[in-house]
Amino acid sequence: MANRAKRGLYAGRQVNFAKNVSFSKRRTQKKQKPNVQPTSFWSQTLGRMLKFRATTHAIRCVDKAGDIDAWLMKSPASLILNPQAIKLKKKINKLTRRAKEASSASGDAPV
């Protein structure tokens, strides 16, 4: 993965190289950059908005997963290269684990 993916949520997308073909059939190189949009996602676990630069593919993936928390938890580490997103994934994982432990502890108490 390129360093560009460390700037936001790219979900595996990267720069592609292609060729322009003119009428005279002369081929020239061009870069096809991922479609990156500034966007905000609501985190249920953290209770706040998270701002990221994300590709449109990543935005659709988050929508399909339900929310940013679910997408971060199910995505492999190879797709999440942004240091901020990696920290958030660890934080969300920690908070959900604590919530599960608290609910299991209160559920096991004798009445």
Coordinates of N, CA, C and O in Angstrom, one line a residue:
M1 N 0.8 -1.2 0.0 CA 0.0 0.0 0.0 C 0.9 1.2 0.0 O 1.9 1.3 0.6
A2 N 0.4 2.3 -0.6 CA 1.1 3.5 -0.7 C 0.9 4.3 0.6 O 0.0 4.1 1.3
N3 N 1.8 5.3 0.7 CA 1.7 6.2 1.9 C 0.4 7.0 1.9 O 0.0 7.5 2.9
R4 N -0.1 7.2 0.7 CA -1.4 8.0 0.5 C -2.5 7.4 1.4 O -3.3 8.1 1.9
A5 N -2.5 6.1 1.5 CA -3.6 5.4 2.3 C -3.5 5.7 3.7 O -4.5 5.5 4.5
K6 N -2.4 6.2 4.2 CA -2.2 6.5 5.6 C -2.9 7.9 6.0 O -3.0 8.2 7.2
R7 N -3.4 8.6 5.0 CA -4.0 9.9 5.2 C -5.5 9.8 5.5 O -6.1 10.8 5.9
G8 N -6.1 8.6 5.3 CA -7.5 8.5 5.5 C -8.0 7.1 5.4 O -7.2 6.2 5.4
L9 N -9.3 6.9 5.3 CA -9.9 5.6 5.1 C -9.9 5.3 3.6 O -10.8 5.8 2.9
Y10 N -9.1 4.5 3.1 CA -9.0 4.2 1.7 C -9.6 2.8 1.3 O -9.9 2.5 0.2
A11 N -9.7 1.9 2.3 CA -10.4 0.6 2.1 C -9.7 -0.2 1.0 O -10.4 -0.8 0.2
G12 N -8.4 -0.1 0.9 CA -7.7 -0.9 -0.2 C -7.6 -0.2 -1.5 O -6.9 -0.8 -2.4
R13 N -8.2 0.9 -1.7 CA -8.0 1.6 -3.0 C -6.7 2.3 -3.0 O -6.2 2.8 -2.0
Q14 N -6.1 2.4 -4.2 CA -4.8 3.1 -4.4 C -4.7 3.7 -5.7 O -5.6 3.6 -6.6
V15 N -3.7 4.4 -6.0 CA -3.5 5.1 -7.3 C -3.3 4.0 -8.4 O -2.6 3.0 -8.2
N16 N -4.0 4.2 -9.5 CA -3.9 3.3 -10.6 C -3.3 4.1 -11.8 O -3.4 5.3 -11.9
F17 N -2.5 3.4 -12.6 CA -1.9 4.0 -13.8 C -2.5 3.5 -15.0 O -2.8 2.3 -15.2
A18 N -2.8 4.4 -15.9 CA -3.4 4.0 -17.2 C -2.8 4.8 -18.3 O -1.9 5.6 -18.1
K19 N -3.3 4.7 -19.5 CA -2.8 5.4 -20.7 C -3.9 6.2 -21.4 O -5.0 5.6 -21.6
N20 N -3.7 7.4 -21.7 CA -4.6 8.1 -22.6 C -4.2 7.7 -24.0 O -3.0 7.6 -24.4
V21 N -5.2 7.5 -24.8 CA -4.9 7.1 -26.2 C -5.6 8.2 -27.1 O -6.8 8.4 -27.1
S22 N -4.8 8.9 -27.8 CA -5.3 10.0 -28.7 C -5.7 9.5 -30.0 O -5.6 8.3 -30.3
F23 N -6.3 10.4 -30.8 CA -6.8 10.0 -32.2 C -5.6 9.4 -33.0 O -5.8 8.4 -33.7
S24 N -4.4 9.9 -32.8 CA -3.3 9.4 -33.6 C -2.7 8.1 -32.9 O -1.6 7.7 -33.4
K25 N -3.3 7.6 -31.9 CA -2.9 6.4 -31.2 C -1.7 6.5 -30.4 O -1.0 5.6 -30.0
R26 N -1.3 7.8 -30.1 CA -0.1 8.0 -29.2 C -0.6 7.8 -27.8 O -1.6 8.3 -27.4
R27 N 0.2 7.0 -27.1 CA -0.2 6.6 -25.7 C 0.6 7.5 -24.7 O 1.8 7.5 -24.8
T28 N -0.1 8.1 -23.8 CA 0.6 8.9 -22.7 C 0.1 8.4 -21.4 O -1.1 8.1 -21.2
Q29 N 1.0 8.3 -20.4 CA 0.7 7.9 -19.1 C -0.2 8.9 -18.3 O 0.0 10.1 -18.5
K30 N -1.1 8.3 -17.5 CA -1.8 9.2 -16.6 C -2.1 8.4 -15.3 O -2.0 7.2 -15.2
K31 N -2.3 9.2 -14.2 CA -2.6 8.7 -12.9 C -4.1 8.7 -12.7 O -4.7 9.7 -13.0
Q32 N -4.7 7.7 -12.1 CA -6.1 7.7 -11.7 C -6.1 7.6 -10.2 O -5.8 6.5 -9.6
K33 N -6.3 8.7 -9.6 CA -6.3 8.8 -8.1 C -7.7 8.3 -7.5 O -8.7 8.5 -8.2
P34 N -7.7 7.8 -6.3 CA -8.9 7.4 -5.7 C -9.8 8.6 -5.4 O -9.3 9.7 -5.1
N35 N -11.1 8.4 -5.5 CA -12.1 9.5 -5.2 C -12.2 9.7 -3.7 O -12.9 8.9 -3.0
V36 N -11.5 10.7 -3.2 CA -11.4 10.9 -1.7 C -12.3 12.1 -1.4 O -12.2 13.1 -2.0
Q37 N -13.1 11.9 -0.3 CA -14.0 12.9 0.1 C -13.8 13.2 1.6 O -13.7 12.2 2.4
P38 N -13.9 14.4 2.1 CA -13.9 14.6 3.5 C -15.3 14.3 4.1 O -16.3 14.7 3.5
T39 N -15.3 13.5 5.1 CA -16.6 13.0 5.6 C -16.5 12.8 7.1 O -15.4 12.7 7.7
S40 N -17.6 12.8 7.8 CA -17.8 12.5 9.2 C -18.6 11.3 9.4 O -19.6 11.1 8.7
F41 N -18.2 10.5 10.4 CA -19.0 9.3 10.8 C -19.4 9.4 12.2 O -18.6 9.8 13.0
W42 N -20.6 9.0 12.6 CA -21.0 9.0 14.0 C -20.6 7.7 14.6 O -20.9 6.6 14.1
S43 N -19.9 7.7 15.7 CA -19.5 6.5 16.5 C -20.4 6.3 17.6 O -20.5 7.2 18.5
Q44 N -21.2 5.2 17.6 CA -22.1 4.9 18.7 C -21.3 4.6 20.0 O -21.7 5.1 21.1
T45 N -20.2 3.9 19.9 CA -19.5 3.5 21.1 C -18.8 4.7 21.7 O -18.8 4.8 22.9
L46 N -18.2 5.6 20.9 CA -17.5 6.7 21.5 C -18.5 7.9 21.7 O -18.1 8.8 22.5
G47 N -19.6 7.9 21.1 CA -20.6 9.0 21.3 C -20.2 10.3 20.7 O -20.5 11.4 21.2
R48 N -19.5 10.3 19.6 CA -19.0 11.5 19.0 C -18.8 11.3 17.5 O -18.7 10.2 17.0
M49 N -18.7 12.4 16.8 CA -18.4 12.4 15.3 C -16.9 12.2 15.1 O -16.1 12.7 15.8
L50 N -16.6 11.4 14.1 CA -15.2 11.1 13.7 C -15.0 11.7 12.3 O -15.7 11.3 11.4
K51 N -14.0 12.6 12.1 CA -13.8 13.1 10.8 C -12.6 12.4 10.1 O -11.6 12.1 10.7
F52 N -12.9 12.0 8.9 CA -11.9 11.3 8.1 C -11.9 11.8 6.6 O -12.9 12.3 6.2
R53 N -10.8 11.6 5.9 CA -10.8 11.6 4.5 C -11.0 10.2 4.0 O -10.2 9.3 4.4
A54 N -12.1 9.9 3.3 CA -12.4 8.5 3.0 C -12.7 8.4 1.5 O -13.3 9.4 0.9
T55 N -12.4 7.3 0.9 CA -12.8 7.1 -0.5 C -14.3 6.8 -0.5 O -14.9 6.4 0.5
T56 N -14.9 7.0 -1.7 CA -16.3 6.7 -1.8 C -16.6 5.2 -1.6 O -17.6 4.8 -1.1
H57 N -15.6 4.3 -1.9 CA -15.7 2.9 -1.7 C -15.8 2.7 -0.2 O -16.6 1.9 0.3
A58 N -14.9 3.3 0.6 CA -14.9 3.2 2.1 C -16.2 3.7 2.7 O -16.7 3.0 3.6
I59 N -16.7 4.8 2.1 CA -18.0 5.3 2.7 C -19.1 4.3 2.4 O -20.0 4.0 3.3
R60 N -19.2 3.7 1.3 CA -20.2 2.6 1.0 C -20.0 1.4 1.9 O -21.0 0.8 2.4
C61 N -18.8 1.0 2.1 CA -18.5 -0.1 3.0 C -19.0 0.2 4.4 O -19.5 -0.7 5.1
V62 N -18.7 1.4 4.9 CA -19.2 1.8 6.3 C -20.7 1.8 6.3 O -21.3 1.3 7.3
D63 N -21.4 2.3 5.3 CA -22.8 2.3 5.2 C -23.4 0.8 5.2 O -24.4 0.5 5.9
K64 N -22.7 0.0 4.5 CA -23.2 -1.4 4.4 C -23.0 -2.1 5.8 O -23.8 -2.9 6.2
A65 N -21.9 -1.8 6.5 CA -21.6 -2.4 7.8 C -22.6 -1.9 8.9 O -22.7 -2.6 9.9
G66 N -23.1 -0.8 8.7 CA -24.1 -0.2 9.6 C -23.5 1.1 10.2 O -24.2 2.1 10.2
D67 N -22.3 1.1 10.8 CA -21.7 2.3 11.3 C -20.2 2.1 11.3 O -19.7 1.0 11.0
I68 N -19.5 3.2 11.6 CA -18.0 3.2 11.6 C -17.5 2.1 12.6 O -16.4 1.5 12.3
D69 N -18.1 2.0 13.7 CA -17.6 1.0 14.7 C -17.6 -0.4 14.2 O -16.6 -1.1 14.3
A70 N -18.7 -0.8 13.6 CA -18.8 -2.1 13.0 C -17.8 -2.4 11.9 O -17.2 -3.4 11.8
W71 N -17.7 -1.4 11.0 CA -16.7 -1.5 9.9 C -15.3 -1.6 10.4 O -14.5 -2.5 9.9
L72 N -14.9 -0.8 11.4 CA -13.5 -0.9 11.9 C -13.3 -2.2 12.6 O -12.2 -2.8 12.5
M73 N -14.3 -2.8 13.3 CA -14.1 -4.0 14.0 C -14.0 -5.2 13.0 O -13.2 -6.1 13.3
K74 N -14.7 -5.2 11.9 CA -14.7 -6.3 11.0 C -13.6 -6.2 9.9 O -13.3 -7.2 9.3
S75 N -13.0 -5.0 9.7 CA -12.0 -4.9 8.7 C -10.7 -5.4 9.1 O -10.3 -5.2 10.3
P76 N -10.0 -6.1 8.2 CA -8.7 -6.6 8.6 C -7.7 -5.4 8.6 O -7.9 -4.3 8.1
A77 N -6.6 -5.6 9.3 CA -5.6 -4.6 9.6 C -4.9 -4.1 8.2 O -4.5 -3.0 8.1
S78 N -5.0 -5.0 7.2 CA -4.4 -4.6 5.9 C -5.2 -3.5 5.2 O -4.6 -2.8 4.4
L79 N -6.5 -3.3 5.6 CA -7.3 -2.3 5.0 C -7.2 -1.0 5.8 O -7.5 0.1 5.2
I80 N -6.9 -1.0 7.0 CA -6.9 0.2 7.9 C -5.4 0.6 8.1 O -4.7 0.0 8.9
L81 N -5.0 1.6 7.4 CA -3.6 2.0 7.5 C -3.5 3.4 8.2 O -2.4 3.8 8.6
N82 N -4.6 4.1 8.4 CA -4.6 5.4 9.0 C -4.3 5.2 10.5 O -5.0 4.5 11.2
P83 N -3.2 5.9 11.1 CA -2.9 5.7 12.5 C -4.1 6.1 13.4 O -4.3 5.5 14.4
Q84 N -4.8 7.2 13.0 CA -6.0 7.6 13.9 C -7.0 6.5 13.9 O -7.6 6.2 14.9
A85 N -7.3 5.9 12.7 CA -8.3 4.8 12.7 C -7.8 3.6 13.5 O -8.6 2.9 14.1
I86 N -6.5 3.3 13.4 CA -6.0 2.1 14.2 C -6.2 2.3 15.7 O -6.6 1.4 16.4
K87 N -5.9 3.6 16.2 CA -6.1 3.9 17.6 C -7.6 3.8 18.0 O -7.9 3.3 19.0
L88 N -8.5 4.3 17.1 CA -9.9 4.2 17.3 C -10.4 2.8 17.4 O -11.2 2.5 18.2
K89 N -9.9 2.0 16.5 CA -10.3 0.5 16.5 C -9.9 -0.1 17.9 O -10.7 -0.8 18.4
K90 N -8.7 0.2 18.4 CA -8.3 -0.4 19.6 C -9.2 0.1 20.8 O -9.6 -0.6 21.7
K91 N -9.5 1.4 20.7 CA -10.3 2.1 21.8 C -11.7 1.5 21.8 O -12.3 1.2 22.8
I92 N -12.3 1.3 20.6 CA -13.7 0.8 20.4 C -13.7 -0.7 20.9 O -14.6 -1.1 21.6
N93 N -12.7 -1.4 20.5 CA -12.5 -2.8 21.0 C -12.5 -2.9 22.5 O -13.2 -3.8 23.1
K94 N -11.7 -2.0 23.1 CA -11.6 -2.0 24.6 C -12.9 -1.7 25.2 O -13.3 -2.3 26.2
L95 N -13.6 -0.7 24.7 CA -14.9 -0.3 25.3 C -15.9 -1.3 25.1 O -16.7 -1.6 26.1
T96 N -16.0 -2.0 24.0 CA -17.0 -3.0 23.8 C -16.7 -4.2 24.7 O -17.6 -4.9 25.2
R97 N -15.4 -4.6 24.9 CA -15.1 -5.7 25.8 C -15.5 -5.3 27.2 O -16.0 -6.2 27.9
R98 N -15.2 -4.1 27.6 CA -15.6 -3.7 29.0 C -17.2 -3.8 29.1 O -17.7 -4.2 30.2
A99 N -17.9 -3.3 28.1 CA -19.4 -3.4 28.2 C -19.9 -4.8 28.3 O -20.8 -5.1 29.0
K100 N -19.2 -5.7 27.5 CA -19.6 -7.1 27.6 C -19.4 -7.7 29.0 O -20.2 -8.5 29.5
E101 N -18.2 -7.4 29.5 CA -17.8 -7.9 30.9 C -18.8 -7.3 31.9 O -19.2 -8.1 32.8
A102 N -19.1 -6.1 31.8 CA -20.1 -5.5 32.8 C -21.4 -6.1 32.7 O -22.1 -6.4 33.7
S103 N -21.9 -6.3 31.5 CA -23.2 -6.9 31.3 C -23.2 -8.4 31.8 O -24.2 -8.9 32.4
S104 N -22.1 -9.1 31.6 CA -22.1 -10.5 32.0 C -21.9 -10.6 33.5 O -22.5 -11.5 34.2
A105 N -21.2 -9.6 34.1 CA -21.1 -9.6 35.6 C -22.4 -9.3 36.2 O -22.8 -9.9 37.3
S106 N -23.2 -8.4 35.7 CA -24.5 -8.0 36.3 C -25.5 -9.1 36.0 O -26.4 -9.3 36.8
G107 N -25.4 -9.8 34.9 CA -26.3 -10.9 34.6 C -26.1 -12.1 35.4 O -27.0 -12.9 35.7
D108 N -24.9 -12.4 35.9 CA -24.6 -13.5 36.7 C -24.9 -13.4 38.2 O -24.8 -14.3 39.0
A109 N -25.2 -12.2 38.6 CA -25.4 -11.9 40.1 C -26.7 -12.6 40.5 O -27.7 -12.5 39.8
P110 N -26.6 -13.3 41.7 CA -27.9 -13.9 42.2 C -28.9 -12.9 42.6 O -28.6 -11.9 43.1
V111 N -30.2 -13.3 42.5 CA -31.3 -12.4 42.8 C -31.9 -12.8 44.1 O -32.0 -13.9 44.5

